[in-house]
Amino acid sequence: MSNANQAMAARYKNNFLKEIEEQAEMGEWVKMCMQCGVCSGSCPTHFHPGWEHPPQEIFMMIRAGKREEVLTSPSMWMCTSCYNCYVRCPRKLPITHIMHGIAEYAYRLGLAPKMQPTLHLSQTFWRNCTKTGRVNEVRLTQSLYFKDGFMAGIKKGLEMKDVALGLIKAKRLNILEALGFGHKCKDQQGIQKMLAKARELEAKRKNRQVTA
Amino acid sequence: MAEKKHAAYICSGCGLGERLDIAALEAVAKKEGKMQIVRTHPFLCSEEGVAMIRADIDNEGVTHAAICACSRRAKTDAFNFPTTAIARGNLREGVIWVRPDTEEARETTQEMAEDYVRMACAEVKAMTQPAGNPNTGTNKTLLVVGGGISGMTAALEASKAGYKVVLVEKTGQLGGWAARLHRRVPTREPFKSPEDTGVADLVAQIEADPNIKVYLNATIAKTAGAPGRFKVDIAVESGPTVTADIGAIVQATGFSLYDANKLPHLGYGKSPHVVDQAGLEALAKAANGGVIKRADGKEVKSVVFVQCAGQRDASGEHLPYCSGYCCNTSIKQAIYLKDANPDVDTVVLFTDLRTPGNGEDFYRAAQNRGVIFSKGVVSEVVPSGDGLTVKFHDLILDDKNAQIVADLVVLATGVVPNSGVNIEALTAPQVEGQEAQVSEASQLGEVKPVSILNLTYRQGPDIPQLKWGFTDSHFICFPYETRRTAIYTAGPVRRPMDIAQAIEDATGAAMKAIQAMENAGLGRAAHPRSGDLSFPTARLEGCTQCKRCTVECPFGAIDEDEKRFPLFNESRCRRCGTCMGACPVRVISFENYSINTVGAQIKAVNIPDEFENKPRILILACENDAYPALDMAALNRNCYSAYVRAIPVRCLGSVNTIWITDALNSGFDGVMLMGCKHGEEYQCHFVKGSELGRYRMSKVYDTLKGMNLEPERVLDLEVAITDLHTLPKKIDEYTAKIMEIGLSPFKGF
Amino acid sequence: MARNENEVSAEAHVSEANGQRSGRRQYAFYPGCSSQKGASASNYLTSVESMCKVLDIKITEIPDWNCCGASISYAEAGELPRHVMNARNFALAEQHLPGQDIVATCAACWLGARETKERLEHSSVLLADTQEALKEAGLQIRAIPEIRHMVEVLIEDLGYEELKKPVKKPLQGMKFAGYVGCQTNRPFGIHGESFENPVYLDKLIETVGGEAVPYDQKVTCCGGALAFSEPDKAQAQIKDIIESAYDNGAEMLVTPCPLCQANTEIYQSQINKKYGTKFNMPVLYYSQLMVLAYGGTAKEAGLDGNVIRARKLEEFASK
Ligand code: SF4
Ligand code: SF4
Ligand code: SF4
Ligand code: SF4
Ligand code: SF4
Ligand code: SF4
């Protein structure tokens, strides 16, 4: 158990619902679910293998105190942010954000599944876009391919070469970006300082350690 | 009585003049109908047209008028002549609106119209204008049985409307179940917190009300008489029996909780810490807003509520129905606990959470306070250590071995009505040859051996029940009506309901009871022929004392006299005519509705001889649903066959088999009977009428066999008022069927 | 715990107040990362610029704007940093282009920014924290501008009638499947549209003379960012979308969102490999269709930016 995880488990003892309410974005909504199952039936990824627990179940598990199972579940990471559930929920739960919120919290506690590709994407994307203030698509793609190591990256790159070539031909992928040219904000320093402050404030509000 | 004078009035308005040969109709009325006066008017319902009829009544001494215009259901205000017998020939809805306006159709359409003129003339001649029931009672005091929320509400409402009330309560105090509650489910915005029960306020109002006389520790020893003149003996525990003169009765005897001792698997009886909802109310009342403690004085830190305990049970062992209020009650009780101490763990285990109306807001308010709602079926509650373990199947996570440990378990056990004796289980079969239907509740051992009203009616001491012990009423169309005139049920004795619904229910029942007393005083019928002055009489010289009428009357209106002849209680009677339909020797009749009024119409129809190949089909249509459906079909110009002739009847129950055999004997090729749905989900306005009528008609098939006729010649149709589009099709299909089997061999005899 | 869509959308649609009704319409433009030169949706930008010229809409890029963070950054970013990123853009727009609505072309940018606006307006705590963080960059929020999608500007501020006027070459006889997807449709949606069957894209297609075919995958998710991380699942969804469009007679797909455009276009070859299909369906932006109908060239419409070339439209443009 990571330190952060131990600390939180101890703080909330058996009250996992309360933990989610205080720690996960929009977590205070979980108790309002009425178990109708509309979200499960609306979720596009639910119809493909891999969704262990659709939102309805995740919310029930939280209420049943299944802390370990929820926080280590890959389910939240499958959310495509399609907002189908969100607009259909009769109880108006902001499900998409709750799913994201739980995922984020699991990640902060070090409980997210190892090598979770969507988590990796999230990390990479955010680091990429906050570095200069704007996304560098080539570097983003590179770091995504090479996450499993150099050879795997080459292989994936080859697999995707048609895709990349097509984009380059259509002038929609700028190889120069790889070399650090391309788009960036002028006030990068201001952005960095601003984000550092935001992280600090958020940790303070949620009463937890600053990470990253 | 003045001499009879018959007149026919034919309208040529509403397109009748263009579509029909009015002169020919006049001739029919005169020659065949034998009407002394025949007049046509271009707009009969106009002031001028009505004045013309009025003048004939006043100056010519017309006592009987056949108005041949629109349906009897139209223009009733215009054609309202209280002292004159009126029959209506339905030329508009019955003829021109259901026939295509084509050259080919003209002849058959005219034939149809002429028959309806003949029928109206024949009917009116067989009628007498009713003078009203002389045997009235004008007592206007309302008796309310039961002093709970429903009873107190009914009493106060009646008093506010200016009526005297006698309120009888079997216990030593008013308030019923509600008095045992800590608080009630909210009735006002924002529907978030339990509120005061309001019982104290109601009791105070009752005590301060000079119109209301309360008897506590009292029961009803005897109820005799009829609406407007009931004599009720009130037995008071320590004191002499009081006899009260009563006009109408509201029975608000409420419910008992389903006996949790029948649920040992849920731990009841095994641990004092498994309680039913009343048990929790008692604990909450004792705590009075403070922390809630168990029987052993320990503070409750965790509670599990088990919904539908012994309810919605498909196995047949427990209650099959939903009591409707207990989900909200558990929500309320969980809130008691949360409000006293937010750290108490409250889990509600449910399969469906049913919180109708604003209960949804209440449900959310509980969720907001942190009450946990889980979908699960409880298999067992077992004592463990100091508390209890609730084992359940978690339906969302599909975990069959889920369990929760709790200090206290509350069972939502639901209600059983306090409806008195199930008279159908007591009495002989209602209809000869038919097995008595023993209600399911009585098989559950729920028959209360103690009568509540102790009616002296021949049909039994209490109100008939419909299902699961709840008193018979039509939930949608006429909810407070029972099968005993001027006796209304209100509150949970009628169906499961919560306080808010019971208050509404009691108000409605009180209003109906007032209406019934007033009608009884004027010798008029109650629902559904409200205001009708006719009533049945029997020519006892012909009576064989077969008792059909006394047994079949759905409303218990007929007793027996000392000589064992039927004794009609006109004010108990609803004027359905079931007795008339039942009487094998046809001695029962109403002044304006009898074997003759219908029989004469059947005989008046002109039957073409077999070579013309024009069948004639008789429709006997219930006036409550089927006949209006025909009218509505007409309003929509849904055409049907010109071979049918429709006669409205008060109820399928009033159809005497003689009409069928007469019709077939006189050459009709088929008979369609149209009546309301019967059975548990009946639509019949006379509750049992259509069922009894149908049962009786099933015997007609033997007659058909005897006459060597095909069974298809009589068709029994269930018709609802909404069938306006399908009914014409069914008529046409039946006509085709008759053409297929061929015309009746009885033509021209 | 405020989530009151109705309120938010109600106020978001009172745009009359900006005084843009009279004279030239002006907006603070937020192109977003993918629409920059040489980025994956650069052709979108090209066509939008041409379209705005014809319609006399003035868009001024927000100086030094930054990335919106996109939905996918949720795990790494957390809550406040994500909102702060958007808030920085609000502050810049307010400072440099006061009184103008922000207009985004990317559905994800629009959604992200709108969500931030909603949260800040409903939570004083979040707003205070945001202000504190912005201070570090020398910025401050005074008023949050309205956040509009380009499609909203078109149909609400101009209206279909207005959009029809400049049509010189209606796209007669061409069948398009309007692929609305998720983010312009949910959770906020275009005012007055249903989540289950929004029709604004169909109406735009019809406005420029094309035929909008009905098909049942109009609002199916393309997989979004999971096209990267969970390619199998995303591609299964993309396959459903293209297949349904194709089965219902569409020749091309039309979208309002760069991510939808990219996902449904660039993975067709992979899907073909995996499922043995023979998809080769061009995927256009609504703005490209409009530019062509307004008589623009293939270049002005950014047709050269399509990976699956829209030959039929290229021919049409050259005529
Ligand atoms: S749709 Fe909403 S209320 Fe229904 S199960 Fe999903 S989260 Fe719960
Ligand atoms: S937003 Fe996420 S959880 Fe909701 S339906 Fe879409 S993919 Fe499923
Ligand atoms: S409503 Fe009846 S009475 Fe009046 S004009 Fe028409 S058919 Fe004649
Ligand atoms: S009201 Fe609720 S607890 Fe009561 S029987 Fe109905 S569903 Fe069960
Ligand atoms: S059967 Fe009907 S008409 Fe006859 S006495 Fe009973 S209620 Fe009256
Ligand atoms: S049904 Fe007729 S014959 Fe029989 S008891 Fe009644 S009145 Fe007499």
PDB file of C-alpha atoms and ligand atoms in Angstrom, chain B residues 277 306-309 311-312 321-328 330 351-355 412 414, ligand 4:
ATOM      1  CA  GLN B 277     -42.580  -0.439  11.297  1.00  0.00           C
ATOM      2  CA  VAL B 306     -36.176  -4.765   4.952  1.00  0.00           C
ATOM      3  CA  GLN B 307     -38.750  -3.670   2.393  1.00  0.00           C
ATOM      4  CA  CYS B 308     -41.680  -5.797   1.227  1.00  0.00           C
ATOM      5  CA  ALA B 309     -41.406  -8.115   4.216  1.00  0.00           C
ATOM      6  CA  GLN B 311     -45.515  -8.520   0.785  1.00  0.00           C
ATOM      7  CA  ARG B 312     -45.516  -8.705  -3.016  1.00  0.00           C
ATOM      8  CA  TYR B 321     -49.904  -7.043  -3.004  1.00  0.00           C
ATOM      9  CA  CYS B 322     -47.900  -3.895  -2.401  1.00  0.00           C
ATOM     10  CA  SER B 323     -49.111  -1.794   0.492  1.00  0.00           C
ATOM     11  CA  GLY B 324     -47.926   1.328  -1.213  1.00  0.00           C
ATOM     12  CA  TYR B 325     -46.913   3.415   1.756  1.00  0.00           C
ATOM     13  CA  CYS B 326     -44.196   1.366   3.438  1.00  0.00           C
ATOM     14  CA  CYS B 327     -41.320   2.500   1.214  1.00  0.00           C
ATOM     15  CA  ASN B 328     -41.994   6.079   2.203  1.00  0.00           C
ATOM     16  CA  SER B 330     -38.951   3.342   5.838  1.00  0.00           C
ATOM     17  CA  THR B 351     -36.283  -4.593  -4.805  1.00  0.00           C
ATOM     18  CA  ASP B 352     -38.270  -1.639  -6.121  1.00  0.00           C
ATOM     19  CA  LEU B 353     -38.546   1.547  -4.194  1.00  0.00           C
ATOM     20  CA  ARG B 354     -42.078   2.780  -4.668  1.00  0.00           C
ATOM     21  CA  THR B 355     -42.454   6.392  -3.700  1.00  0.00           C
ATOM     22  CA  ALA B 412     -41.902  -3.276   6.254  1.00  0.00           C
ATOM     23  CA  GLY B 414     -47.714  -3.823   5.107  1.00  0.00           C
TER      24      GLY B 414
HETATM   25  S1  SF4 D   4     -44.577   0.207  -0.626  1.00  0.00           S
HETATM   26 FE1  SF4 D   4     -42.497  -0.507  -0.886  1.00  0.00          FE
HETATM   27  S2  SF4 D   4     -42.125  -1.823   0.890  1.00  0.00           S
HETATM   28 FE2  SF4 D   4     -44.295  -1.520   0.751  1.00  0.00          FE
HETATM   29  S3  SF4 D   4     -44.956  -3.343  -0.379  1.00  0.00           S
HETATM   30 FE3  SF4 D   4     -44.713  -1.662  -1.850  1.00  0.00          FE
HETATM   31  S4  SF4 D   4     -42.669  -1.888  -2.625  1.00  0.00           S
HETATM   32 FE4  SF4 D   4     -42.798  -3.107  -0.758  1.00  0.00          FE
END
